[in-house]
Short mmCIF file of C-alpha atoms and ligand atoms in Angstrom, two decimals:
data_model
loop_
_atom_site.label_atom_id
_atom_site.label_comp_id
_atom_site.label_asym_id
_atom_site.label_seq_id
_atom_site.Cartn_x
_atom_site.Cartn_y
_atom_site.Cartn_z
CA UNK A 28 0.00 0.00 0.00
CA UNK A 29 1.02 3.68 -0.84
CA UNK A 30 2.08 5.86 2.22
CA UNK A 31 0.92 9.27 1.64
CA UNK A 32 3.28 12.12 3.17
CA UNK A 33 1.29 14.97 3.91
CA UNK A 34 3.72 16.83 1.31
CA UNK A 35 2.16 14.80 -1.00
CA UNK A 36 -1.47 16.30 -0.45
CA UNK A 37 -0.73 19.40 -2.33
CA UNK A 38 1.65 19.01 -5.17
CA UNK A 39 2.69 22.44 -6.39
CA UNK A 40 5.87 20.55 -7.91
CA UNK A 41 3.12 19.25 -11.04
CA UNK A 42 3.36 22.66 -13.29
CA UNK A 43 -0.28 23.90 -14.79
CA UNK A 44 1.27 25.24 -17.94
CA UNK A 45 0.38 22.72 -20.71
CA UNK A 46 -2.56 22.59 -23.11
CA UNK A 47 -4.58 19.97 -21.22
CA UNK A 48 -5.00 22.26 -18.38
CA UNK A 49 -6.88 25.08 -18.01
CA UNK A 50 -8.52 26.94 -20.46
CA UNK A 51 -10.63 28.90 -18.13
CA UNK A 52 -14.39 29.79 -18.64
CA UNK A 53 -13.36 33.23 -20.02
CA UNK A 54 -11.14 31.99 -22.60
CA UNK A 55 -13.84 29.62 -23.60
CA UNK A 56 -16.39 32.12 -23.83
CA UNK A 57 -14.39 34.31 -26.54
CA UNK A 58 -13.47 31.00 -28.17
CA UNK A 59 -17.09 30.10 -28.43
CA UNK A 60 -18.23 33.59 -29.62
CA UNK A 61 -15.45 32.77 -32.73
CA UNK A 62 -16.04 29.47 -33.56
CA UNK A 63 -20.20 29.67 -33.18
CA UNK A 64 -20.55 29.47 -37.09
CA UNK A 65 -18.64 26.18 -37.84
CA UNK A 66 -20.22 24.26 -34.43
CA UNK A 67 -16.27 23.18 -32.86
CA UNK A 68 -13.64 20.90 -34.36
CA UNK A 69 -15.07 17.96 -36.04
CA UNK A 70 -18.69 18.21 -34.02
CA UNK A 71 -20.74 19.97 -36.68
CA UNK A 72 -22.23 17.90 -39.50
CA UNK A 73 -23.51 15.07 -36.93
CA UNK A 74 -24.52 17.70 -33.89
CA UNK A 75 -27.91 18.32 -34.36
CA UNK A 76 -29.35 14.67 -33.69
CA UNK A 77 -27.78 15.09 -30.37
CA UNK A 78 -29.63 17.50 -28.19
CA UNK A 79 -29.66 16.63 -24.73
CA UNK A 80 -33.62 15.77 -24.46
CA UNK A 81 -32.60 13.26 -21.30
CA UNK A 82 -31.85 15.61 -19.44
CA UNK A 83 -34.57 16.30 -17.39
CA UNK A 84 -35.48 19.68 -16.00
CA UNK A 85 -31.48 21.41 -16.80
CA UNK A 86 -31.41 24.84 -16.29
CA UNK A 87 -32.16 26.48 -19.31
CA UNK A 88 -28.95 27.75 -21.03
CA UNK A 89 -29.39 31.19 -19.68
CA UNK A 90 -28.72 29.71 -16.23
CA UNK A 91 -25.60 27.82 -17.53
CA UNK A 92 -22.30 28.67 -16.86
CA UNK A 93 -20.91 29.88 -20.21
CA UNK A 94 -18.67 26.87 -20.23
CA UNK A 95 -21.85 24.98 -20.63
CA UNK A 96 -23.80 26.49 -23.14
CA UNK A 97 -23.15 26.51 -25.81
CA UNK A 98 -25.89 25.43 -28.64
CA UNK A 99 -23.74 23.35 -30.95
CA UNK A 100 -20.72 21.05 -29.60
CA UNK A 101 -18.09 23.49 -28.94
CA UNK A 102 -14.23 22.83 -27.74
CA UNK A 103 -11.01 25.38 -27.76
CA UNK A 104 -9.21 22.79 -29.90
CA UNK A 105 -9.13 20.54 -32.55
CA UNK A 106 -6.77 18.06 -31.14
CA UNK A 107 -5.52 17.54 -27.48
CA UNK A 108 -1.85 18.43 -26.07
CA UNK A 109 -0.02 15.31 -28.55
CA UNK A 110 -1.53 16.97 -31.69
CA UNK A 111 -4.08 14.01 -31.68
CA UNK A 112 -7.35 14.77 -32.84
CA UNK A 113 -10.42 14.96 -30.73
CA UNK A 114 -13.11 12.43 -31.29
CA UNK A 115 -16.43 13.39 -32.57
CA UNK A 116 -19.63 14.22 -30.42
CA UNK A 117 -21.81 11.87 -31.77
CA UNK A 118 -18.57 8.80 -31.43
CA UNK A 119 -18.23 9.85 -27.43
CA UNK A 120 -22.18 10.00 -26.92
CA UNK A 121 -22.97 6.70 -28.40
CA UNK A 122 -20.29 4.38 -27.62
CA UNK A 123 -20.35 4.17 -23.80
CA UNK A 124 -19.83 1.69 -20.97
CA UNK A 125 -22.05 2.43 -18.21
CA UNK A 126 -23.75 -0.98 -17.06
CA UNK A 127 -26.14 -0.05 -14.91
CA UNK A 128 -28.06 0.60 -18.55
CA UNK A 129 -26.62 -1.92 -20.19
CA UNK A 130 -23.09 -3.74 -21.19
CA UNK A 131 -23.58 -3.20 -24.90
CA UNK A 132 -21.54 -0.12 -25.58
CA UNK A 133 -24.22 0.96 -28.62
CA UNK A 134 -27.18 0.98 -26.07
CA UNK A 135 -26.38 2.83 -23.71
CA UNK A 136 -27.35 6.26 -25.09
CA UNK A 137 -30.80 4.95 -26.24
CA UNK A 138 -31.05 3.26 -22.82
CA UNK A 139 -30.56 6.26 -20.37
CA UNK A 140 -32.66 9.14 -22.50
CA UNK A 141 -35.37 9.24 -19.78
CA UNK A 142 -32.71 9.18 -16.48
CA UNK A 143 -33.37 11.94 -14.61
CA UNK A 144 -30.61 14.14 -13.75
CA UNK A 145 -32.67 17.29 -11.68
CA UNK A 146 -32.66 17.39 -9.18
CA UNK A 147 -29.94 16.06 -8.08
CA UNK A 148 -27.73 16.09 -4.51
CA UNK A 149 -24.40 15.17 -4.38
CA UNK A 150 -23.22 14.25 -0.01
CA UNK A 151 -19.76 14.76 0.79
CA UNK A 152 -19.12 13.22 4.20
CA UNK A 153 -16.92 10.36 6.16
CA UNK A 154 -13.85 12.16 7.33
CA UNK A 155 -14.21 15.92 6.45
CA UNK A 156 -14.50 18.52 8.68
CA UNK A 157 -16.81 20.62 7.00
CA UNK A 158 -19.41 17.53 5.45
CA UNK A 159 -22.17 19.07 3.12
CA UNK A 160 -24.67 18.36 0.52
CA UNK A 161 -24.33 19.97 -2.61
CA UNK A 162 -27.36 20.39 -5.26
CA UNK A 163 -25.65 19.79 -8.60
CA UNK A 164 -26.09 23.41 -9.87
CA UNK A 165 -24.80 24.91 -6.72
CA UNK A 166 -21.63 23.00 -7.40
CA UNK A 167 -22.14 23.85 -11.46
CA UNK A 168 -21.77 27.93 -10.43
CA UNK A 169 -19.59 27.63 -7.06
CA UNK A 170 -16.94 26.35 -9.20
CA UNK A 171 -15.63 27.61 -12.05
CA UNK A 172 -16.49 25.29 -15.01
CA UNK A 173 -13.30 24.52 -17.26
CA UNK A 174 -12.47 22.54 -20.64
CA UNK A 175 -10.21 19.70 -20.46
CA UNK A 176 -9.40 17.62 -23.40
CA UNK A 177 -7.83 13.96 -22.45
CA UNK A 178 -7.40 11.16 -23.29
CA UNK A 179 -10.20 8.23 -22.31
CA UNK A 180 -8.51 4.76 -22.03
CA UNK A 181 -10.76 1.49 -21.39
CA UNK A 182 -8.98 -1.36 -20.22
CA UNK A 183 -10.35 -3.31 -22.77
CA UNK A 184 -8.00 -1.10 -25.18
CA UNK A 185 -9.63 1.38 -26.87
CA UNK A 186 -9.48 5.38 -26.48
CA UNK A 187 -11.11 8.05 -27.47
CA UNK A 188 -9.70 11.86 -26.87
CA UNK A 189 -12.44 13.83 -25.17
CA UNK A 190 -13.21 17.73 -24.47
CA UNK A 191 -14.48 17.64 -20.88
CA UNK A 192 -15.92 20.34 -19.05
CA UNK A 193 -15.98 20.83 -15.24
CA UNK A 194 -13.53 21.50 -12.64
CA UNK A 195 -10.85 20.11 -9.82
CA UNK A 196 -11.60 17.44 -7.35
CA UNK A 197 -9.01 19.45 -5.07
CA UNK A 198 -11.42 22.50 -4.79
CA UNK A 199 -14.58 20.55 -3.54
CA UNK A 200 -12.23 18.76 -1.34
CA UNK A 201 -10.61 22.18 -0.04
CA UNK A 202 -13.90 22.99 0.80
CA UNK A 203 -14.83 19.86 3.24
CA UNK A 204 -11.54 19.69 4.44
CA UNK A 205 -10.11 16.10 4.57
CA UNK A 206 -9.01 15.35 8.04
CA UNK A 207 -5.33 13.84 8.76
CA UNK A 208 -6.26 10.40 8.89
CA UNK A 209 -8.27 10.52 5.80
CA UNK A 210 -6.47 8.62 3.36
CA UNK A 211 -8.79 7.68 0.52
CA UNK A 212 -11.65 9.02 -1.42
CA UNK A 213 -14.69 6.72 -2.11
CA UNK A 214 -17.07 7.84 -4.79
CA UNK A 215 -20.69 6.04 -5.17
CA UNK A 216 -23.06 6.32 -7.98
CA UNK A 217 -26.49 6.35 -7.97
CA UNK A 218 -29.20 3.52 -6.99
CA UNK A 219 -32.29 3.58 -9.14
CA UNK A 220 -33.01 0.26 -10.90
CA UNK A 221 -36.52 1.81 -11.80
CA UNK A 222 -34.98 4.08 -14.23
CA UNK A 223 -31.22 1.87 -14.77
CA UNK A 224 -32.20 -0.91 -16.17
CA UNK A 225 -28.94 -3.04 -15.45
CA UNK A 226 -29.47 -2.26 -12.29
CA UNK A 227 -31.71 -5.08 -11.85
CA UNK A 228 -29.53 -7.86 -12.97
CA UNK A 229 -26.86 -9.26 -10.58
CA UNK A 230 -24.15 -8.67 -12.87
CA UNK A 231 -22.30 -6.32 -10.48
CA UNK A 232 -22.25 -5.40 -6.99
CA UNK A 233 -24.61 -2.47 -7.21
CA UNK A 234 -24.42 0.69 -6.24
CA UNK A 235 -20.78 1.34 -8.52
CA UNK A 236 -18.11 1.82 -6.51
CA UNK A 237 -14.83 3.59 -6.80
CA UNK A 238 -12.19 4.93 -5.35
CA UNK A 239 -8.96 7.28 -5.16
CA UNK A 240 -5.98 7.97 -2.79
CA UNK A 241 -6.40 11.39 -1.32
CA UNK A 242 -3.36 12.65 -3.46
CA UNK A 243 -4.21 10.80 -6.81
CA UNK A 244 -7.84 13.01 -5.87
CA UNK A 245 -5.97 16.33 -5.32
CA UNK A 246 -3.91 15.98 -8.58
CA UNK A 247 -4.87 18.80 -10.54
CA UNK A 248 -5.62 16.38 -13.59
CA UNK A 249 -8.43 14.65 -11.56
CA UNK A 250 -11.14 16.59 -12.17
CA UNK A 251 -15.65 16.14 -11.97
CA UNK A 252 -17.25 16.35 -15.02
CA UNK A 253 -20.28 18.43 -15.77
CA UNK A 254 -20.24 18.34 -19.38
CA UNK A 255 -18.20 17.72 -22.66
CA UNK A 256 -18.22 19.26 -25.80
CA UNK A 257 -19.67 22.55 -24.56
CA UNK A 258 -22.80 21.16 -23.47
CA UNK A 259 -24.13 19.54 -20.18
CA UNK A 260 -23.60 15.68 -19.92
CA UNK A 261 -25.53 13.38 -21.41
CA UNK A 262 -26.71 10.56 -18.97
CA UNK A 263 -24.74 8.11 -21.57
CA UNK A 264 -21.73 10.08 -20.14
CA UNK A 265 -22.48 9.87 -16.78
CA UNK A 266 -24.63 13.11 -15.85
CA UNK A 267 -24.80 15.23 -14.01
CA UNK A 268 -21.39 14.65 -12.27
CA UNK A 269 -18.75 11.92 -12.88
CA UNK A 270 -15.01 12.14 -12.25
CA UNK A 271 -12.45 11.86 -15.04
CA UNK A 272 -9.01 10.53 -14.12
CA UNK A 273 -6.97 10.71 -17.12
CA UNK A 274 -3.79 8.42 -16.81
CA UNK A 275 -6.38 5.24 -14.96
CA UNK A 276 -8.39 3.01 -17.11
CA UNK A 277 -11.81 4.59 -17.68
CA UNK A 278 -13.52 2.16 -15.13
CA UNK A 279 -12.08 4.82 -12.32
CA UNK A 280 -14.03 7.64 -13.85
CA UNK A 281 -17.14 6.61 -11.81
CA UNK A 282 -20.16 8.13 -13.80
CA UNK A 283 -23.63 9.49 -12.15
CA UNK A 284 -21.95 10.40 -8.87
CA UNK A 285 -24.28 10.92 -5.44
CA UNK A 286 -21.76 10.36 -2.58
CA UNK A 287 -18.40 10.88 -1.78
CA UNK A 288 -16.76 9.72 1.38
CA UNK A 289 -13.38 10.75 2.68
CA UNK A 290 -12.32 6.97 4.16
CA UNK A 291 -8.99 6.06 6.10
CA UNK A 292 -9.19 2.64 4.27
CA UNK A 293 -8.72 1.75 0.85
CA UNK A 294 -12.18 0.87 -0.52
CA UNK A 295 -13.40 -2.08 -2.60
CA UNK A 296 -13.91 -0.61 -5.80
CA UNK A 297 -16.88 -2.59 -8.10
CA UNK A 298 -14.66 -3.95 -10.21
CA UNK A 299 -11.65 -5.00 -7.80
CA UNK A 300 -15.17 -6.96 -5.87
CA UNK A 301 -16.14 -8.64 -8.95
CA UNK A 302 -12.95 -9.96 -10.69
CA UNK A 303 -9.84 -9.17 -7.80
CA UNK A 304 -7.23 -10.82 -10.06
CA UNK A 305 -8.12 -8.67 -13.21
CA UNK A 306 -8.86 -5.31 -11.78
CA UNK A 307 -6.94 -3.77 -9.26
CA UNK A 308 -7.05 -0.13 -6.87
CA UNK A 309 -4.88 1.65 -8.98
CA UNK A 310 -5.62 0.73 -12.77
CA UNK A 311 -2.99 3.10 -13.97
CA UNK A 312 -2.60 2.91 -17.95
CA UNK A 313 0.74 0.94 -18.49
CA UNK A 314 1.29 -0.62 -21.36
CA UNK A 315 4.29 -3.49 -20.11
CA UNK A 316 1.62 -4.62 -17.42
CA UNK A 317 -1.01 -6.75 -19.16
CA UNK A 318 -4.31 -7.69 -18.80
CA UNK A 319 -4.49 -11.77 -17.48
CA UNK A 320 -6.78 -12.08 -20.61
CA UNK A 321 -5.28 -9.41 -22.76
CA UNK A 322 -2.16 -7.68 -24.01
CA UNK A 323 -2.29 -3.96 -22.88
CA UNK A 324 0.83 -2.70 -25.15
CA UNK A 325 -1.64 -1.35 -28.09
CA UNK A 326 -4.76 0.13 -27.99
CA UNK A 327 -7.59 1.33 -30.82
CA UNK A 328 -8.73 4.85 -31.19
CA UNK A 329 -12.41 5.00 -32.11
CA UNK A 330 -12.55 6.59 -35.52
CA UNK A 331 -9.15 5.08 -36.47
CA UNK A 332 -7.47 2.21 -38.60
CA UNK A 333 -5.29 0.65 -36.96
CA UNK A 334 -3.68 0.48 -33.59
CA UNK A 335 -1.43 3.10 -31.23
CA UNK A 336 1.35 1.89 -29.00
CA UNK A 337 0.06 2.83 -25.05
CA UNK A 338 1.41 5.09 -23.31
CA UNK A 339 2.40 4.84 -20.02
CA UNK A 340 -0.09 6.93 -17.68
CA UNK A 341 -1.73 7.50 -20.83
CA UNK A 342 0.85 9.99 -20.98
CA UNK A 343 0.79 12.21 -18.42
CA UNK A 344 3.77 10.47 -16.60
CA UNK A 345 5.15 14.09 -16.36
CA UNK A 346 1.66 14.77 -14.43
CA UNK A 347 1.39 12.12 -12.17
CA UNK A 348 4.58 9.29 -11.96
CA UNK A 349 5.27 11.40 -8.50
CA UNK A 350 2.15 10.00 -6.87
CA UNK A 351 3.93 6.39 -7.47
CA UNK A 352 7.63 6.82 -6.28
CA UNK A 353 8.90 3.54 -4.77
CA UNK A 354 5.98 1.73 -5.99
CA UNK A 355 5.57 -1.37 -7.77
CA UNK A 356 3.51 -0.80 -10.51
CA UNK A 357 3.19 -4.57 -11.41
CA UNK A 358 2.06 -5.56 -7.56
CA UNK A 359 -0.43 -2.10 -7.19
CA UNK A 360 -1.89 -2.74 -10.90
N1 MTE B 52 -21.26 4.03 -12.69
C1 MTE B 52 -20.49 3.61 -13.70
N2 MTE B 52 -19.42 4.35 -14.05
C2 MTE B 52 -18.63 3.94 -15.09
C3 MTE B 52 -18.90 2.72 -15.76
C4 MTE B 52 -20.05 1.97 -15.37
O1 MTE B 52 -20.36 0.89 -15.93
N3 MTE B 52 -20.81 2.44 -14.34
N4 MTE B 52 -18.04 2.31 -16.79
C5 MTE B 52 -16.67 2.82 -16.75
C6 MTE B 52 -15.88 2.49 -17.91
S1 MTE B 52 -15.39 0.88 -18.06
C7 MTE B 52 -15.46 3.43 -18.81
S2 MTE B 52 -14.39 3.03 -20.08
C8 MTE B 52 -15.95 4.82 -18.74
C9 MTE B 52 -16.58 5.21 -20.07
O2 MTE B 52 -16.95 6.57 -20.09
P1 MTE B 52 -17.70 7.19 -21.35
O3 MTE B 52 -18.87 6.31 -21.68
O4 MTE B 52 -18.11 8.56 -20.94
O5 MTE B 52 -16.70 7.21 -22.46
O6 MTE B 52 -16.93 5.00 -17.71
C10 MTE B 52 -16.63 4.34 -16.49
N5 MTE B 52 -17.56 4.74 -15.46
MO1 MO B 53 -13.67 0.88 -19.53
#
């Protein structure tokens, strides 16, 4: 297990100066005011078919922060930090695993139309000083809402590059203030087998569970997600709130998010429950430690011929290989 110095807990050492990070609201806004005509980098032709009917009850865009509302798909960038270019709307909205709808990738979207995502509460509790329930768009205008374009790696070895919207798990967790002995963040999505279909099958362990050291969480790269592309969510993508942690397989970003729990002990993530061999805690993206059923050294971009060597952390090593010092990446996979 990882010992966390408290040194660790805020890492000004990781340097916010690459494309990936922060391209604040106001940036976005003038961005959005330029680009309005052509409807973002390779989102126009398909976007109309995609309005965000599910949805239920979202603000109307007048209530939106700006980072949010835009009409047509919208991102500051055609291709993220490695000059790669960013999937399409309509590939990231309709090829999804979320399995509380259902396990076929293609369904999903169809699936989770009628979810309802307001109103919505999101508990922060467990070891915090200051615990507190948040209404999802209290949190969407207490924190400034940001586009981040990365990378989305499955462990079953495809990827997608994806222009997120939202904003640091560090500055909800500032405001709830971890305790010392808090040493692990434990994230639980929501429990509604009326209206998530999969939810009724025993296939997993239901509610979803996952999980994060406190400094993986207060890595600037780990962030919530509100929306993508401009827009709000679409259930398919986890509305209203799901994390996104970049340089883990995408089974870590947990999707549909209603309680958080600062926890001294590492939790039993979903996956590590059903299949403890084949998943583990960490799940960082490395492409010399394979899956027991599958090699992990290549993966397949959606929309591409073909396959790409894996990087290791997904690259962002540069990001995030401190959080790992002196740790065996093969024994924590
Ligand atoms: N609650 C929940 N979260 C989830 C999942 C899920 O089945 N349930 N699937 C995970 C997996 S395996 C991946 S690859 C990503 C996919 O995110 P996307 O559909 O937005 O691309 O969501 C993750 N979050
Ligand atoms: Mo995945």
């Amino acid at each position: 297990m990882v010992k966390i110095a408290p040194s660790e807990i805020t890492p000004e050492h990781v340097y916010l100066n690459r494309r990936h990070f922060m391209v604040g609201a106001g940036s976005l806004a003038v961005g959005g005011l330029a680009l309005a005509a052509c409807g973002g980098p390779r989102a126009g032709a398909q976007s109309q078919s995609a309005a965000p009917a599910a949805v239920q009850a979202a603000p109307p865009p007048g209530d939106l922060p700006e980072a949010l509302a835009h009409a047509e798909p919208y991102a500051s960038h055609a291709t993220d930090e490695l000059d790669d270019p960013l999937n399409q709307y309509e590939e990231i909205t309709n090829y999804n695993n979320f399995y509380e709808f259902s396990t076929d990738k293609e369904a999903v979207a169809k699936l989770s139309t009628d979810f309802v995502t307001r109103p919505w509460t999101v508990t922060v509790g467990g070891l915090v000083n200051n615990p507190k329930t948040y209404d999802i768009d209290d949190l969407l205008k207490k924190f400034t809402q940001e586009e981040r374009i990365y990378r989305l790696r499955c462990v079953e070895a495809w990827s997608m590059v994806i222009p997120w919207v939202g904003f640091p798990i560090a500055e909800l967790l500032k405001e709830v203030e971890p305790k010392a002995e808090a040493k692990f963040v434990k994230f639980t999505t929501v429990m509604r087998p009326e209206q998530m279909e999969g939810q009724k099958s025993r296939l997993l362990d239901w509610p979803y569970v996952e999980g994060l050291t406190v400094a993986e969480a207060m890595n600037p790269l780990a962030i919530f997600a509100t929306g993508m592309y401009g827009k709000l969510l679409l259930p398919a993508n986890g509305a209203p709130l799901r994390i996104v942690v970049p340089w883990k397989y995408g089974f870590k970003s947990i999707k549909s998010i209603v309680q958080i729990d600062l926890v001294d002990e590492m939790p039993i993530s979903t996956w590590m429950q059903a299949a403890p061999n084949e998943y583990g805690f960490y799940a960082n993206v490395n492409p010399e430690v394979n899956h027991p059923r599958w090699s992990q050294a290549s993966e397949r971009r959606i929309g591409e011929f073909g396959r790409r060597d894996t990087l290791l952390f997904n690259g962002y090593a540069e990001e995030v290989a401190y959080l790992y010092d002196g740790l065996d990446l093969r024994a924590n996979f």
